[in-house]
Short mmCIF file of C-alpha atoms in Angstrom, two decimals:
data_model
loop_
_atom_site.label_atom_id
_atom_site.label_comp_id
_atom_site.label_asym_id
_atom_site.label_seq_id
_atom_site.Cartn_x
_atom_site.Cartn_y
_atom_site.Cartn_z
CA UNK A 1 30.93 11.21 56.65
CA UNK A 2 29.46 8.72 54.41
CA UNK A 3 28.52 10.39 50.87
CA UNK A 4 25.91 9.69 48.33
CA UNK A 5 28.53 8.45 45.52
CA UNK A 6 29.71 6.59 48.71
CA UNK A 7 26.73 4.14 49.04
CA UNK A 8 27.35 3.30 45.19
CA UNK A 9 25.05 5.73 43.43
CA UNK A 10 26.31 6.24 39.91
CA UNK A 11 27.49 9.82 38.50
CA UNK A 12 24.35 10.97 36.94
CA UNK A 13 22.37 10.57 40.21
CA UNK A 14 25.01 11.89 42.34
CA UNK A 15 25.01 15.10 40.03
CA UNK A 16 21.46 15.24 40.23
CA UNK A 17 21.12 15.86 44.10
CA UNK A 18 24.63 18.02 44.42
CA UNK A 19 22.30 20.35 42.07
CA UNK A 20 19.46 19.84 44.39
CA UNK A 21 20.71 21.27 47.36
CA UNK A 22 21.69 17.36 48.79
CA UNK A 23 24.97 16.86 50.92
CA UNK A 24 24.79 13.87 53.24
CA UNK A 25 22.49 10.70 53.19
CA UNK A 26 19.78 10.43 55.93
CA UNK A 27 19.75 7.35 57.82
CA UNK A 28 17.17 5.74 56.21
CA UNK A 29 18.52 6.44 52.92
CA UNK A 30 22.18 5.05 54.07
CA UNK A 31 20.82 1.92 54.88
CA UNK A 32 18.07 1.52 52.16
CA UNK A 33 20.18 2.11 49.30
CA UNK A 34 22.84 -0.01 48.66
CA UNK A 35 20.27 -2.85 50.00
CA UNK A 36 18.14 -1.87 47.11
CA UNK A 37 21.04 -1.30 44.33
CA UNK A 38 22.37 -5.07 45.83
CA UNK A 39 18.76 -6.38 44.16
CA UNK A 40 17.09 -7.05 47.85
CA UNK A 41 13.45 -6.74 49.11
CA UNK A 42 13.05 -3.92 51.40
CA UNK A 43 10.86 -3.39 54.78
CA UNK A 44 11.43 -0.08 55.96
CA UNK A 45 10.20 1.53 59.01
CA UNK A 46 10.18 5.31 58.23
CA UNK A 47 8.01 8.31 59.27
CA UNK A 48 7.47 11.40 56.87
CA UNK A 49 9.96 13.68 56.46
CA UNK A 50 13.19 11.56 56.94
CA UNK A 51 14.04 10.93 53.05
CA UNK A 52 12.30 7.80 52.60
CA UNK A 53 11.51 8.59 48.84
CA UNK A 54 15.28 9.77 47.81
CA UNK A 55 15.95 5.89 49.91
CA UNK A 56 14.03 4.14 47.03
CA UNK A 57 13.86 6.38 44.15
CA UNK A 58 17.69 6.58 43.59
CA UNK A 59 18.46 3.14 43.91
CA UNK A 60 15.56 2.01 41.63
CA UNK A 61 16.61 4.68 39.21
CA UNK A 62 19.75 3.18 38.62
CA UNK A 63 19.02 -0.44 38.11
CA UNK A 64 16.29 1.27 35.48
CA UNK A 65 18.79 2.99 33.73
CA UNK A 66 21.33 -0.56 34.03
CA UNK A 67 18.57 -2.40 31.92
CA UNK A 68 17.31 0.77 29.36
CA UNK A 69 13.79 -0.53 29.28
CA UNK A 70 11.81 0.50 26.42
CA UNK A 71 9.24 1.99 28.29
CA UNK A 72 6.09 0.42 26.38
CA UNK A 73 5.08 -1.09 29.78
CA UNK A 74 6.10 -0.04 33.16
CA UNK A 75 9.13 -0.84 34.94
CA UNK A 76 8.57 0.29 38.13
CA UNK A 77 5.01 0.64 40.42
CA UNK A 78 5.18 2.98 43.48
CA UNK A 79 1.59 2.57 45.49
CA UNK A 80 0.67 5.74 47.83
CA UNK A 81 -2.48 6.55 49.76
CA UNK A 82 -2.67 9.99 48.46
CA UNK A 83 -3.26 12.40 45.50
CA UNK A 84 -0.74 14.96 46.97
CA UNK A 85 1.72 12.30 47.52
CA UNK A 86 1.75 10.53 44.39
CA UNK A 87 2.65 14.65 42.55
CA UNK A 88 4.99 14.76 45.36
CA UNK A 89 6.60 11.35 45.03
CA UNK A 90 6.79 11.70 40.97
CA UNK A 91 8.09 14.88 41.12
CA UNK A 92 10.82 13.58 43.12
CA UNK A 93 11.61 10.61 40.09
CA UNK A 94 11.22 13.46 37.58
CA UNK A 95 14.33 15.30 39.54
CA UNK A 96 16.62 12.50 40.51
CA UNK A 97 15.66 10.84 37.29
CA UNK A 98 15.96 13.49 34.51
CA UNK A 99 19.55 12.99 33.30
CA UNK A 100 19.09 9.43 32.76
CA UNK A 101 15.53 10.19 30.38
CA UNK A 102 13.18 8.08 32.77
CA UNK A 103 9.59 9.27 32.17
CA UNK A 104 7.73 9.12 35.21
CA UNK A 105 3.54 9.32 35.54
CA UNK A 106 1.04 10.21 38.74
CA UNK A 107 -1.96 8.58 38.39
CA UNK A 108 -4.87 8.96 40.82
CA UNK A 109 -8.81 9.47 41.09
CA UNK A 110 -10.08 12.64 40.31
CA UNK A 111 -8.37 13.05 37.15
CA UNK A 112 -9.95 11.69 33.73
CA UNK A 113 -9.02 7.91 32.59
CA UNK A 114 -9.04 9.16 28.99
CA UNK A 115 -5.98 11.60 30.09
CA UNK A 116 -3.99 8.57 32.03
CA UNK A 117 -4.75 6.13 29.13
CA UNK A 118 -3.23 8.26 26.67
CA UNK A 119 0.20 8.87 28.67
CA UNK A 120 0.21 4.84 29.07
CA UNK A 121 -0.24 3.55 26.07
CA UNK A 122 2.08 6.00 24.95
CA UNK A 123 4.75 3.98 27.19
CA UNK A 124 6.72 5.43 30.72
CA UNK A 125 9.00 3.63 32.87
CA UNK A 126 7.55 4.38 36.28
CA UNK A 127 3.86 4.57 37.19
CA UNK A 128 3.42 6.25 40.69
CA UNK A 129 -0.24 5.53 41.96
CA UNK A 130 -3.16 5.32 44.42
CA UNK A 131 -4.24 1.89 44.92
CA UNK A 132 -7.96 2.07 43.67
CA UNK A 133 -6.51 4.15 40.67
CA UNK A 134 -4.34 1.36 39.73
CA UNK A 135 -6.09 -1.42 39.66
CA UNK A 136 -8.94 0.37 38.12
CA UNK A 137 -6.41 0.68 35.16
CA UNK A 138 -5.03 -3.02 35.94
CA UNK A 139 -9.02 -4.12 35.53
CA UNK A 140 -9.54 -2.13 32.36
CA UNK A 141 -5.96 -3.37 30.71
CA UNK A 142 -4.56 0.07 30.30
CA UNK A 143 -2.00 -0.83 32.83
CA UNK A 144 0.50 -3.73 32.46
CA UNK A 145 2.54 -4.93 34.84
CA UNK A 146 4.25 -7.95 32.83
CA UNK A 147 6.92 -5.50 32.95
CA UNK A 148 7.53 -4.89 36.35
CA UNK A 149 10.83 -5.24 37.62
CA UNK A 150 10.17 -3.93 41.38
CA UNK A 151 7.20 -2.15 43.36
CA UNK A 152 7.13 0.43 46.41
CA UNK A 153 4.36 0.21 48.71
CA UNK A 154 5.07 3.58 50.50
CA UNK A 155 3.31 4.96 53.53
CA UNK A 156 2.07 1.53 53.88
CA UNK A 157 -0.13 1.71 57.26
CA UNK A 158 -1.92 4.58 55.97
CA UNK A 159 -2.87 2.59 52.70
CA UNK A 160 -4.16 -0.34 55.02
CA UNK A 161 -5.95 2.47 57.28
CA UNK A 162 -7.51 3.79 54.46
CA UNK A 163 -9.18 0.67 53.10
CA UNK A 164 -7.24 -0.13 50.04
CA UNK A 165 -6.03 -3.50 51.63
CA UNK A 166 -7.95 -5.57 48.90
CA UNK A 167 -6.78 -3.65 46.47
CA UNK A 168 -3.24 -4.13 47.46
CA UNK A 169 -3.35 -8.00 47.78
CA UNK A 170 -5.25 -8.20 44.25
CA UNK A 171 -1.90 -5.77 42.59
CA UNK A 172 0.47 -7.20 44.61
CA UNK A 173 -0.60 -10.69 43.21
CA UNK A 174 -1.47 -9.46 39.51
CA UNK A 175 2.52 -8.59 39.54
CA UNK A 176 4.80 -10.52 38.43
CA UNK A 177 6.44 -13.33 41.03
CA UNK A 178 10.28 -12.28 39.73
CA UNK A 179 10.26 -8.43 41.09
CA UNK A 180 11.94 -6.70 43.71
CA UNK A 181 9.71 -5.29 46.38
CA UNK A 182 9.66 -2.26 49.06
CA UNK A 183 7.37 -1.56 51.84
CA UNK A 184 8.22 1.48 53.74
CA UNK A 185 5.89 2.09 56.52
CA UNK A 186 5.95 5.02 59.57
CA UNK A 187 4.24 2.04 62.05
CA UNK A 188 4.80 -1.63 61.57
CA UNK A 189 1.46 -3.16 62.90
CA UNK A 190 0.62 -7.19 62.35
CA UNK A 191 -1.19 -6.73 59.05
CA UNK A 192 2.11 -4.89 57.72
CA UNK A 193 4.01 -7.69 58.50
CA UNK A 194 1.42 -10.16 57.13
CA UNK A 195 2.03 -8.61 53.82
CA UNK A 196 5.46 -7.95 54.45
CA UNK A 197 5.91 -11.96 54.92
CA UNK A 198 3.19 -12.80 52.21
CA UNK A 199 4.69 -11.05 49.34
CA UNK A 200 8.62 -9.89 50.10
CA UNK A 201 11.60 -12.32 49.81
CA UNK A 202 13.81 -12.34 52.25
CA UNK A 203 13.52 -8.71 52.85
CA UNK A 204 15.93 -6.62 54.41
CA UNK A 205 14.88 -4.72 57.72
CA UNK A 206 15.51 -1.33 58.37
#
């Protein structure tokens, strides 16, 4: 039985999910992680529910913690489709990520700039966000990405079904060219794999 501290997750993390109630890797997350801690891009193919955000959030943790940003710009970008996912998905970051002191931020419509600005400028290393949210920041400078050492496009048919394509071409390309990048996706329709082709290196497939 393959373990967490197995696929090369360091201490900290490891201590993190024993304490959460984790004891084996899903699938997903055997194959995604050490891809992910190896540097790689990622193209997953994973529905809801199998432990796709554990599959990037640990591995990205760590590599955070190897370079100790100093989190006056964003290290990380994780684009969802929802509201309720982006609390979801940075509560997750918050857990896994507390022992190593990585401040995490949801940003998403519905909620006032002047709040979001505020938590920005004051600096955090991950940035989870809806698409139109983000680049509505991107667009008003209040969110840099000159920092960005990887981004997640998660639940990424459901992004593309909900019309944020253009806004996912225009962050993608604001990003910098030198970043790793994930795409995790329940269905993996042409338009995914246009993107997928367009803007990951030499992903690996899972």
């Amino acid at each position: 039985m393959t373990s967490f501290a197995d696929l090369g997750l360091s201490a900290p993390l490891v201590e993190a999910l024993t304490g959460l109630g984790y004891e084996e890797p899903t699938p997903i997350q055997a194959d995604a992680i050490p891809a992910l801690l190896a540097g790689r891009d990622l193209l997953g193919q994973a529905a809801t529910g199998t432990g796709k955000t554990a599959a990037f959030a640990l591995p990205l943790l760590q590599r955070l913690a190897a370079t100790r940003p100093v989190p006056l710009r964003p290290a990380l970008l994780v684009l969802v489709p929802t509201r309720e996912l982006a609390m979801q998905v940075s509560e997750a970051f918050h857990k896994y990520g507390r022992a190593l002191g990585t401040s995490v931020v949801p940003i998403y419509g519905g909620q006032a700039f002047s709040q979001q600005i505020k938590i920005l400028r004051r600096g955090v290393h991950v940035v989870v966000a809806t698409p139109g949210r983000a680049l509505d920041h991107i667009r008003r400078k209040t969110l840099n990405l000159q920092g960005l050492a990887a981004i997640v496009l998660d639940e990424a048919d459901e992004m593309l079904d909900m019309g944020f394509a253009e806004e996912l071409e225009s962050i993608l390309s604001t990003a910098p060219a030198v970043r790793q990048t994930a795409l995790f996706s329940a269905t993996l329709p042409p338009r995914i794999t246009i993107i997928g082709e367009r803007h990951l290196k030499n992903p690996v497939r899972i």
